[in-house]
């Protein structure tokens, strides 16, 4: 393939998420370019917006003859594996149809220039949409805080997020109680929805249902958690949790748009849109 034909090369990738709450989700992506950069940057030819992927992670290049491809790790932070073997940064090696590449939480199967059947594409789109729907929390988790002054507040807990509690001004929940340490405890809502609280080296610890605790314990609805004269309780509510407008907890990902620009969207919303688009492409045979 000559230099003037390089941009006509067509590469088909089947992408799968192999870690996290969306593990197992798959979709198909076709890229028409002689040189394909894969990375976290929105301007990448194949953008994978996840912290486990470097901005410029690896490069796939068309060879001089039709059907020939090479792959090269671009010095990524966590490295890349081709069929289980770690790629040496800066060294291009042959890439063949059926080869699997692992980078970060993603696994890529290279199909050369031939896309899987339409039935497979539809199945992948339906599977992705189903997993996204099941990954969306249907029950909101809210931490209710009753301060010693009588003031009350409620803070939404999003899966995977952490909430610092203490007397310090840099805490997410500030307790105006002299028995609270500057950094007293950490509340974490795990990806599976479980909520736990961990003492972070406080002087007085905390009480759970009247018993003094240290370390990390799971927090269940209606448990009475006492830090000094402040009472904290976990509440479950129907519907998705609403994040505080100023909290900045919702993780935003840069999604490449036409012209190489980027816009910020929450990860579930971005992938739901992607699933819908893939389903449409599969139906119309694109």
PDB file of C-alpha atoms in Angstrom:
ATOM      1  CA  UNK A   1       0.000   0.000   0.000  1.00  0.00           C
ATOM      2  CA  UNK A   2       1.536   3.296  -1.067  1.00  0.00           C
ATOM      3  CA  UNK A   3       1.645   6.477   0.977  1.00  0.00           C
ATOM      4  CA  UNK A   4      -1.178   7.976  -1.048  1.00  0.00           C
ATOM      5  CA  UNK A   5      -3.409   5.001  -0.181  1.00  0.00           C
ATOM      6  CA  UNK A   6      -2.580   4.910   3.507  1.00  0.00           C
ATOM      7  CA  UNK A   7      -5.726   6.754   4.573  1.00  0.00           C
ATOM      8  CA  UNK A   8      -7.909   4.145   2.800  1.00  0.00           C
ATOM      9  CA  UNK A   9      -6.910   1.316   5.158  1.00  0.00           C
ATOM     10  CA  UNK A  10      -9.784  -0.061   7.221  1.00  0.00           C
ATOM     11  CA  UNK A  11      -9.352  -1.695  10.625  1.00  0.00           C
ATOM     12  CA  UNK A  12     -12.108  -3.337  12.653  1.00  0.00           C
ATOM     13  CA  UNK A  13     -11.791  -3.717  16.426  1.00  0.00           C
ATOM     14  CA  UNK A  14     -14.034  -5.560  18.868  1.00  0.00           C
ATOM     15  CA  UNK A  15     -13.691  -3.860  22.252  1.00  0.00           C
ATOM     16  CA  UNK A  16     -14.568  -5.396  25.602  1.00  0.00           C
ATOM     17  CA  UNK A  17     -14.460  -4.015  29.139  1.00  0.00           C
ATOM     18  CA  UNK A  18     -12.819  -6.661  31.333  1.00  0.00           C
ATOM     19  CA  UNK A  19     -12.827  -4.966  34.742  1.00  0.00           C
ATOM     20  CA  UNK A  20     -15.237  -2.899  36.846  1.00  0.00           C
ATOM     21  CA  UNK A  21     -19.047  -2.771  37.035  1.00  0.00           C
ATOM     22  CA  UNK A  22     -19.380  -2.887  33.212  1.00  0.00           C
ATOM     23  CA  UNK A  23     -17.104  -5.905  32.798  1.00  0.00           C
ATOM     24  CA  UNK A  24     -18.169  -8.018  29.822  1.00  0.00           C
ATOM     25  CA  UNK A  25     -19.684  -5.191  27.787  1.00  0.00           C
ATOM     26  CA  UNK A  26     -18.602  -5.315  24.122  1.00  0.00           C
ATOM     27  CA  UNK A  27     -18.910  -3.162  21.022  1.00  0.00           C
ATOM     28  CA  UNK A  28     -17.503  -2.933  17.504  1.00  0.00           C
ATOM     29  CA  UNK A  29     -15.489  -0.013  16.117  1.00  0.00           C
ATOM     30  CA  UNK A  30     -14.257   0.484  12.543  1.00  0.00           C
ATOM     31  CA  UNK A  31     -11.458   2.992  11.883  1.00  0.00           C
ATOM     32  CA  UNK A  32     -10.448   4.084   8.381  1.00  0.00           C
ATOM     33  CA  UNK A  33      -6.852   5.272   8.625  1.00  0.00           C
ATOM     34  CA  UNK A  34      -3.405   4.001   7.813  1.00  0.00           C
ATOM     35  CA  UNK A  35      -2.101   4.952  11.264  1.00  0.00           C
ATOM     36  CA  UNK A  36      -4.394   4.521  14.270  1.00  0.00           C
ATOM     37  CA  UNK A  37      -3.502   5.934  17.679  1.00  0.00           C
ATOM     38  CA  UNK A  38      -5.309   4.322  20.613  1.00  0.00           C
ATOM     39  CA  UNK A  39      -5.429   6.239  23.906  1.00  0.00           C
ATOM     40  CA  UNK A  40      -7.348   8.205  26.500  1.00  0.00           C
ATOM     41  CA  UNK A  41      -7.040  11.542  24.668  1.00  0.00           C
ATOM     42  CA  UNK A  42     -10.239  12.707  22.988  1.00  0.00           C
ATOM     43  CA  UNK A  43      -8.275  13.326  19.775  1.00  0.00           C
ATOM     44  CA  UNK A  44      -7.226   9.654  19.523  1.00  0.00           C
ATOM     45  CA  UNK A  45      -8.380   7.675  16.494  1.00  0.00           C
ATOM     46  CA  UNK A  46      -9.706   5.077  18.939  1.00  0.00           C
ATOM     47  CA  UNK A  47     -10.499   6.906  22.204  1.00  0.00           C
ATOM     48  CA  UNK A  48     -10.817   4.812  25.382  1.00  0.00           C
ATOM     49  CA  UNK A  49     -11.719   7.281  28.169  1.00  0.00           C
ATOM     50  CA  UNK A  50     -10.481   5.517  31.289  1.00  0.00           C
ATOM     51  CA  UNK A  51      -7.607   6.379  33.681  1.00  0.00           C
ATOM     52  CA  UNK A  52      -6.087   2.919  33.132  1.00  0.00           C
ATOM     53  CA  UNK A  53      -5.277   3.967  29.547  1.00  0.00           C
ATOM     54  CA  UNK A  54      -2.494   6.459  28.726  1.00  0.00           C
ATOM     55  CA  UNK A  55      -3.227   9.551  26.643  1.00  0.00           C
ATOM     56  CA  UNK A  56      -1.290   7.971  23.720  1.00  0.00           C
ATOM     57  CA  UNK A  57      -1.178   4.287  24.587  1.00  0.00           C
ATOM     58  CA  UNK A  58      -0.404   2.380  21.406  1.00  0.00           C
ATOM     59  CA  UNK A  59      -0.294   2.716  17.632  1.00  0.00           C
ATOM     60  CA  UNK A  60      -1.595   0.404  14.898  1.00  0.00           C
ATOM     61  CA  UNK A  61      -0.172   0.924  11.393  1.00  0.00           C
ATOM     62  CA  UNK A  62      -1.015  -0.513   7.989  1.00  0.00           C
ATOM     63  CA  UNK A  63       1.875  -2.308   6.292  1.00  0.00           C
ATOM     64  CA  UNK A  64       3.152  -1.898   2.724  1.00  0.00           C
ATOM     65  CA  UNK A  65       0.905  -4.726   1.477  1.00  0.00           C
ATOM     66  CA  UNK A  66      -2.863  -5.039   1.813  1.00  0.00           C
ATOM     67  CA  UNK A  67      -3.865  -6.887   4.978  1.00  0.00           C
ATOM     68  CA  UNK A  68      -0.548  -6.292   6.772  1.00  0.00           C
ATOM     69  CA  UNK A  69      -0.599  -4.446  10.097  1.00  0.00           C
ATOM     70  CA  UNK A  70       1.778  -3.703  12.964  1.00  0.00           C
ATOM     71  CA  UNK A  71       1.188  -2.664  16.561  1.00  0.00           C
ATOM     72  CA  UNK A  72       3.484  -0.641  18.819  1.00  0.00           C
ATOM     73  CA  UNK A  73       3.240   0.426  22.467  1.00  0.00           C
ATOM     74  CA  UNK A  74       3.975   4.165  22.743  1.00  0.00           C
ATOM     75  CA  UNK A  75       5.594   4.009  26.188  1.00  0.00           C
ATOM     76  CA  UNK A  76       2.288   3.702  28.036  1.00  0.00           C
ATOM     77  CA  UNK A  77       2.279   3.898  31.809  1.00  0.00           C
ATOM     78  CA  UNK A  78       0.728   0.454  32.386  1.00  0.00           C
ATOM     79  CA  UNK A  79       1.904  -1.251  29.230  1.00  0.00           C
ATOM     80  CA  UNK A  80       0.101  -3.393  26.640  1.00  0.00           C
ATOM     81  CA  UNK A  81      -0.140  -7.119  25.978  1.00  0.00           C
ATOM     82  CA  UNK A  82      -0.541  -8.864  22.630  1.00  0.00           C
ATOM     83  CA  UNK A  83      -1.981 -12.373  22.991  1.00  0.00           C
ATOM     84  CA  UNK A  84      -0.788 -12.380  26.603  1.00  0.00           C
ATOM     85  CA  UNK A  85       2.770 -11.221  25.846  1.00  0.00           C
ATOM     86  CA  UNK A  86       3.861  -7.784  27.020  1.00  0.00           C
ATOM     87  CA  UNK A  87       4.780  -5.414  24.183  1.00  0.00           C
ATOM     88  CA  UNK A  88       8.173  -3.745  24.313  1.00  0.00           C
ATOM     89  CA  UNK A  89       7.671   0.038  24.123  1.00  0.00           C
ATOM     90  CA  UNK A  90       8.742   1.571  20.817  1.00  0.00           C
ATOM     91  CA  UNK A  91       9.006  -1.748  19.000  1.00  0.00           C
ATOM     92  CA  UNK A  92       6.466  -2.489  16.228  1.00  0.00           C
ATOM     93  CA  UNK A  93       5.391  -6.131  15.861  1.00  0.00           C
ATOM     94  CA  UNK A  94       2.994  -7.808  13.393  1.00  0.00           C
ATOM     95  CA  UNK A  95      -0.741  -7.671  14.172  1.00  0.00           C
ATOM     96  CA  UNK A  96      -2.963 -10.338  12.604  1.00  0.00           C
ATOM     97  CA  UNK A  97      -6.683 -10.896  12.381  1.00  0.00           C
ATOM     98  CA  UNK A  98      -7.914 -12.594  15.569  1.00  0.00           C
ATOM     99  CA  UNK A  99      -5.117 -11.182  17.754  1.00  0.00           C
ATOM    100  CA  UNK A 100      -6.106  -9.858  21.188  1.00  0.00           C
ATOM    101  CA  UNK A 101      -4.625  -6.736  22.774  1.00  0.00           C
ATOM    102  CA  UNK A 102      -4.992  -5.879  26.469  1.00  0.00           C
ATOM    103  CA  UNK A 103      -4.590  -2.304  27.714  1.00  0.00           C
ATOM    104  CA  UNK A 104      -5.939  -1.005  31.012  1.00  0.00           C
ATOM    105  CA  UNK A 105      -9.477  -2.316  31.649  1.00  0.00           C
ATOM    106  CA  UNK A 106     -10.013  -2.952  27.914  1.00  0.00           C
ATOM    107  CA  UNK A 107      -9.449  -5.936  25.650  1.00  0.00           C
ATOM    108  CA  UNK A 108      -9.321  -5.392  21.878  1.00  0.00           C
ATOM    109  CA  UNK A 109      -9.761  -8.149  19.301  1.00  0.00           C
ATOM    110  CA  UNK A 110      -8.425  -7.171  15.889  1.00  0.00           C
ATOM    111  CA  UNK A 111     -10.511  -8.326  12.899  1.00  0.00           C
ATOM    112  CA  UNK A 112      -8.389  -6.896  10.078  1.00  0.00           C
ATOM    113  CA  UNK A 113     -10.611  -5.138   7.563  1.00  0.00           C
ATOM    114  CA  UNK A 114     -13.624  -7.459   7.958  1.00  0.00           C
ATOM    115  CA  UNK A 115     -16.383  -6.644  10.438  1.00  0.00           C
ATOM    116  CA  UNK A 116     -18.153  -9.414  12.388  1.00  0.00           C
ATOM    117  CA  UNK A 117     -21.587 -10.407  11.137  1.00  0.00           C
ATOM    118  CA  UNK A 118     -24.557  -8.074  11.656  1.00  0.00           C
ATOM    119  CA  UNK A 119     -26.045 -10.579  14.095  1.00  0.00           C
ATOM    120  CA  UNK A 120     -22.901 -10.369  16.236  1.00  0.00           C
ATOM    121  CA  UNK A 121     -22.993  -6.557  16.142  1.00  0.00           C
ATOM    122  CA  UNK A 122     -26.649  -6.494  17.210  1.00  0.00           C
ATOM    123  CA  UNK A 123     -25.923  -8.960  20.000  1.00  0.00           C
ATOM    124  CA  UNK A 124     -22.985  -6.868  21.244  1.00  0.00           C
ATOM    125  CA  UNK A 125     -25.120  -3.702  21.243  1.00  0.00           C
ATOM    126  CA  UNK A 126     -27.964  -5.404  23.126  1.00  0.00           C
ATOM    127  CA  UNK A 127     -25.534  -6.863  25.681  1.00  0.00           C
ATOM    128  CA  UNK A 128     -23.913  -3.477  26.278  1.00  0.00           C
ATOM    129  CA  UNK A 129     -27.280  -1.748  26.740  1.00  0.00           C
ATOM    130  CA  UNK A 130     -28.434  -4.490  29.126  1.00  0.00           C
ATOM    131  CA  UNK A 131     -25.298  -4.246  31.270  1.00  0.00           C
ATOM    132  CA  UNK A 132     -25.509  -0.467  31.392  1.00  0.00           C
ATOM    133  CA  UNK A 133     -29.108  -0.656  32.534  1.00  0.00           C
ATOM    134  CA  UNK A 134     -28.273  -3.168  35.271  1.00  0.00           C
ATOM    135  CA  UNK A 135     -25.254  -1.080  36.357  1.00  0.00           C
ATOM    136  CA  UNK A 136     -27.402   2.026  36.888  1.00  0.00           C
ATOM    137  CA  UNK A 137     -28.345   2.240  40.581  1.00  0.00           C
ATOM    138  CA  UNK A 138     -32.122   2.094  41.085  1.00  0.00           C
ATOM    139  CA  UNK A 139     -31.912   2.932  44.763  1.00  0.00           C
ATOM    140  CA  UNK A 140     -30.424   6.179  45.985  1.00  0.00           C
ATOM    141  CA  UNK A 141     -28.110   6.032  48.992  1.00  0.00           C
ATOM    142  CA  UNK A 142     -28.269   9.159  51.110  1.00  0.00           C
ATOM    143  CA  UNK A 143     -26.326   9.953  54.265  1.00  0.00           C
ATOM    144  CA  UNK A 144     -28.465  11.888  56.756  1.00  0.00           C
ATOM    145  CA  UNK A 145     -26.420  13.992  59.201  1.00  0.00           C
ATOM    146  CA  UNK A 146     -27.989  15.522  62.329  1.00  0.00           C
ATOM    147  CA  UNK A 147     -25.539  18.074  63.774  1.00  0.00           C
ATOM    148  CA  UNK A 148     -25.286  18.895  67.480  1.00  0.00           C
ATOM    149  CA  UNK A 149     -26.669  22.372  66.736  1.00  0.00           C
ATOM    150  CA  UNK A 150     -29.903  20.894  65.384  1.00  0.00           C
ATOM    151  CA  UNK A 151     -29.002  21.513  61.743  1.00  0.00           C
ATOM    152  CA  UNK A 152     -29.625  18.603  59.394  1.00  0.00           C
ATOM    153  CA  UNK A 153     -28.254  17.807  55.963  1.00  0.00           C
ATOM    154  CA  UNK A 154     -28.472  14.954  53.471  1.00  0.00           C
ATOM    155  CA  UNK A 155     -25.670  13.982  51.103  1.00  0.00           C
ATOM    156  CA  UNK A 156     -26.100  11.643  48.127  1.00  0.00           C
ATOM    157  CA  UNK A 157     -23.648   8.744  47.896  1.00  0.00           C
ATOM    158  CA  UNK A 158     -22.711   7.695  44.365  1.00  0.00           C
ATOM    159  CA  UNK A 159     -21.195   4.204  43.821  1.00  0.00           C
ATOM    160  CA  UNK A 160     -17.411   4.298  43.896  1.00  0.00           C
ATOM    161  CA  UNK A 161     -17.240   7.649  45.713  1.00  0.00           C
ATOM    162  CA  UNK A 162     -15.767   8.579  49.076  1.00  0.00           C
ATOM    163  CA  UNK A 163     -16.908  11.143  51.639  1.00  0.00           C
ATOM    164  CA  UNK A 164     -14.489  12.649  54.165  1.00  0.00           C
ATOM    165  CA  UNK A 165     -16.000  13.500  57.557  1.00  0.00           C
ATOM    166  CA  UNK A 166     -14.412  15.565  60.294  1.00  0.00           C
ATOM    167  CA  UNK A 167     -13.850  18.975  61.838  1.00  0.00           C
ATOM    168  CA  UNK A 168     -11.424  20.148  59.133  1.00  0.00           C
ATOM    169  CA  UNK A 169     -12.497  22.682  56.538  1.00  0.00           C
ATOM    170  CA  UNK A 170     -11.250  20.401  53.756  1.00  0.00           C
ATOM    171  CA  UNK A 171     -13.767  17.663  54.677  1.00  0.00           C
ATOM    172  CA  UNK A 172     -16.852  16.954  52.578  1.00  0.00           C
ATOM    173  CA  UNK A 173     -19.004  16.876  55.739  1.00  0.00           C
ATOM    174  CA  UNK A 174     -17.806  19.309  58.412  1.00  0.00           C
ATOM    175  CA  UNK A 175     -18.767  18.443  62.004  1.00  0.00           C
ATOM    176  CA  UNK A 176     -18.786  21.333  64.456  1.00  0.00           C
ATOM    177  CA  UNK A 177     -18.174  19.092  67.449  1.00  0.00           C
ATOM    178  CA  UNK A 178     -15.010  19.415  69.606  1.00  0.00           C
ATOM    179  CA  UNK A 179     -14.888  15.633  70.001  1.00  0.00           C
ATOM    180  CA  UNK A 180     -14.600  15.147  66.256  1.00  0.00           C
ATOM    181  CA  UNK A 181     -11.070  14.943  64.882  1.00  0.00           C
ATOM    182  CA  UNK A 182      -9.931  17.112  61.999  1.00  0.00           C
ATOM    183  CA  UNK A 183     -10.079  14.062  59.706  1.00  0.00           C
ATOM    184  CA  UNK A 184     -12.310  11.689  61.621  1.00  0.00           C
ATOM    185  CA  UNK A 185     -13.724   9.094  59.232  1.00  0.00           C
ATOM    186  CA  UNK A 186     -14.194   8.148  55.600  1.00  0.00           C
ATOM    187  CA  UNK A 187     -17.512   6.930  54.184  1.00  0.00           C
ATOM    188  CA  UNK A 188     -17.228   4.927  50.953  1.00  0.00           C
ATOM    189  CA  UNK A 189     -20.004   3.780  48.642  1.00  0.00           C
ATOM    190  CA  UNK A 190     -18.541   0.759  46.880  1.00  0.00           C
ATOM    191  CA  UNK A 191     -19.292  -0.089  43.234  1.00  0.00           C
ATOM    192  CA  UNK A 192     -21.726  -2.819  44.339  1.00  0.00           C
ATOM    193  CA  UNK A 193     -23.689  -0.262  46.388  1.00  0.00           C
ATOM    194  CA  UNK A 194     -22.486  -1.331  49.838  1.00  0.00           C
ATOM    195  CA  UNK A 195     -21.645   1.570  52.160  1.00  0.00           C
ATOM    196  CA  UNK A 196     -18.823   1.354  54.699  1.00  0.00           C
ATOM    197  CA  UNK A 197     -17.279   3.779  57.196  1.00  0.00           C
ATOM    198  CA  UNK A 198     -13.632   3.693  58.240  1.00  0.00           C
ATOM    199  CA  UNK A 199     -11.986   5.483  61.130  1.00  0.00           C
ATOM    200  CA  UNK A 200      -9.061   7.527  59.788  1.00  0.00           C
ATOM    201  CA  UNK A 201      -7.043   7.791  63.000  1.00  0.00           C
ATOM    202  CA  UNK A 202      -9.485   9.832  65.071  1.00  0.00           C
ATOM    203  CA  UNK A 203      -8.976  10.439  68.792  1.00  0.00           C
ATOM    204  CA  UNK A 204     -12.419   9.324  69.975  1.00  0.00           C
ATOM    205  CA  UNK A 205     -13.564   6.930  67.279  1.00  0.00           C
ATOM    206  CA  UNK A 206     -17.297   6.479  66.689  1.00  0.00           C
ATOM    207  CA  UNK A 207     -20.242   4.475  68.006  1.00  0.00           C
ATOM    208  CA  UNK A 208     -22.357   2.197  65.839  1.00  0.00           C
ATOM    209  CA  UNK A 209     -25.698   1.337  67.442  1.00  0.00           C
ATOM    210  CA  UNK A 210     -24.284   2.264  70.835  1.00  0.00           C
ATOM    211  CA  UNK A 211     -21.070   0.254  70.582  1.00  0.00           C
ATOM    212  CA  UNK A 212     -17.700   1.934  70.117  1.00  0.00           C
ATOM    213  CA  UNK A 213     -15.956   0.870  66.919  1.00  0.00           C
ATOM    214  CA  UNK A 214     -12.547   1.168  65.306  1.00  0.00           C
ATOM    215  CA  UNK A 215     -11.373   0.254  61.838  1.00  0.00           C
ATOM    216  CA  UNK A 216     -13.883  -0.242  59.017  1.00  0.00           C
ATOM    217  CA  UNK A 217     -17.494  -1.408  59.360  1.00  0.00           C
ATOM    218  CA  UNK A 218     -20.394  -1.738  56.953  1.00  0.00           C
ATOM    219  CA  UNK A 219     -23.154   0.818  57.372  1.00  0.00           C
ATOM    220  CA  UNK A 220     -26.703  -0.451  56.904  1.00  0.00           C
ATOM    221  CA  UNK A 221     -29.971   1.478  56.665  1.00  0.00           C
ATOM    222  CA  UNK A 222     -31.243   2.763  60.029  1.00  0.00           C
ATOM    223  CA  UNK A 223     -27.919   2.068  61.810  1.00  0.00           C
ATOM    224  CA  UNK A 224     -27.176   4.803  64.361  1.00  0.00           C
ATOM    225  CA  UNK A 225     -23.695   6.178  63.792  1.00  0.00           C
ATOM    226  CA  UNK A 226     -22.497   8.633  66.454  1.00  0.00           C
ATOM    227  CA  UNK A 227     -19.487  10.911  66.200  1.00  0.00           C
ATOM    228  CA  UNK A 228     -19.509  13.050  69.331  1.00  0.00           C
ATOM    229  CA  UNK A 229     -23.001  14.543  69.514  1.00  0.00           C
ATOM    230  CA  UNK A 230     -23.579  14.189  65.766  1.00  0.00           C
ATOM    231  CA  UNK A 231     -25.840  11.426  64.496  1.00  0.00           C
ATOM    232  CA  UNK A 232     -25.446   9.919  61.011  1.00  0.00           C
ATOM    233  CA  UNK A 233     -27.813   7.468  59.341  1.00  0.00           C
ATOM    234  CA  UNK A 234     -27.906   5.804  55.929  1.00  0.00           C
ATOM    235  CA  UNK A 235     -31.177   6.149  54.009  1.00  0.00           C
ATOM    236  CA  UNK A 236     -32.307   4.257  50.907  1.00  0.00           C
ATOM    237  CA  UNK A 237     -34.694   5.932  48.503  1.00  0.00           C
ATOM    238  CA  UNK A 238     -36.345   4.835  45.275  1.00  0.00           C
ATOM    239  CA  UNK A 239     -34.794   6.318  42.122  1.00  0.00           C
ATOM    240  CA  UNK A 240     -31.300   7.361  41.185  1.00  0.00           C
ATOM    241  CA  UNK A 241     -29.274   9.484  43.573  1.00  0.00           C
ATOM    242  CA  UNK A 242     -28.878  13.167  42.784  1.00  0.00           C
ATOM    243  CA  UNK A 243     -25.392  14.551  43.200  1.00  0.00           C
ATOM    244  CA  UNK A 244     -24.898  17.941  44.877  1.00  0.00           C
ATOM    245  CA  UNK A 245     -24.516  20.569  42.170  1.00  0.00           C
ATOM    246  CA  UNK A 246     -21.235  21.821  43.645  1.00  0.00           C
ATOM    247  CA  UNK A 247     -19.838  18.463  44.778  1.00  0.00           C
ATOM    248  CA  UNK A 248     -17.993  17.581  41.602  1.00  0.00           C
ATOM    249  CA  UNK A 249     -18.243  13.863  42.414  1.00  0.00           C
ATOM    250  CA  UNK A 250     -19.721  12.698  39.103  1.00  0.00           C
ATOM    251  CA  UNK A 251     -16.820  11.513  36.978  1.00  0.00           C
ATOM    252  CA  UNK A 252     -16.832  13.300  33.615  1.00  0.00           C
ATOM    253  CA  UNK A 253     -15.218  11.846  30.547  1.00  0.00           C
ATOM    254  CA  UNK A 254     -14.110  13.661  27.390  1.00  0.00           C
ATOM    255  CA  UNK A 255     -16.041  12.255  24.445  1.00  0.00           C
ATOM    256  CA  UNK A 256     -14.616  12.994  20.968  1.00  0.00           C
ATOM    257  CA  UNK A 257     -17.056  14.858  18.736  1.00  0.00           C
ATOM    258  CA  UNK A 258     -16.946  15.879  15.091  1.00  0.00           C
ATOM    259  CA  UNK A 259     -13.951  18.034  14.288  1.00  0.00           C
ATOM    260  CA  UNK A 260     -11.841  16.556  17.093  1.00  0.00           C
ATOM    261  CA  UNK A 261     -13.433  18.610  19.866  1.00  0.00           C
ATOM    262  CA  UNK A 262     -14.470  17.134  23.185  1.00  0.00           C
ATOM    263  CA  UNK A 263     -17.459  17.491  25.495  1.00  0.00           C
ATOM    264  CA  UNK A 264     -17.935  16.283  29.057  1.00  0.00           C
ATOM    265  CA  UNK A 265     -20.583  13.657  29.764  1.00  0.00           C
ATOM    266  CA  UNK A 266     -21.123  11.251  32.668  1.00  0.00           C
ATOM    267  CA  UNK A 267     -19.742   7.802  31.821  1.00  0.00           C
ATOM    268  CA  UNK A 268     -23.094   5.888  31.967  1.00  0.00           C
ATOM    269  CA  UNK A 269     -24.821   8.484  29.775  1.00  0.00           C
ATOM    270  CA  UNK A 270     -21.995   8.393  27.246  1.00  0.00           C
ATOM    271  CA  UNK A 271     -22.083   4.600  26.966  1.00  0.00           C
ATOM    272  CA  UNK A 272     -25.879   4.432  26.791  1.00  0.00           C
ATOM    273  CA  UNK A 273     -25.704   6.786  23.829  1.00  0.00           C
ATOM    274  CA  UNK A 274     -22.985   4.606  22.322  1.00  0.00           C
ATOM    275  CA  UNK A 275     -25.130   1.483  22.756  1.00  0.00           C
ATOM    276  CA  UNK A 276     -28.061   3.145  21.016  1.00  0.00           C
ATOM    277  CA  UNK A 277     -25.839   4.269  18.157  1.00  0.00           C
ATOM    278  CA  UNK A 278     -24.354   0.792  17.754  1.00  0.00           C
ATOM    279  CA  UNK A 279     -27.802  -0.765  17.668  1.00  0.00           C
ATOM    280  CA  UNK A 280     -28.814   1.640  14.900  1.00  0.00           C
ATOM    281  CA  UNK A 281     -25.655   0.922  12.897  1.00  0.00           C
ATOM    282  CA  UNK A 282     -26.195  -2.814  13.231  1.00  0.00           C
ATOM    283  CA  UNK A 283     -29.801  -2.561  12.037  1.00  0.00           C
ATOM    284  CA  UNK A 284     -28.930  -0.400   9.046  1.00  0.00           C
ATOM    285  CA  UNK A 285     -25.904  -2.496   8.138  1.00  0.00           C
ATOM    286  CA  UNK A 286     -23.332   0.315   8.457  1.00  0.00           C
TER     287      UNK A 286
END
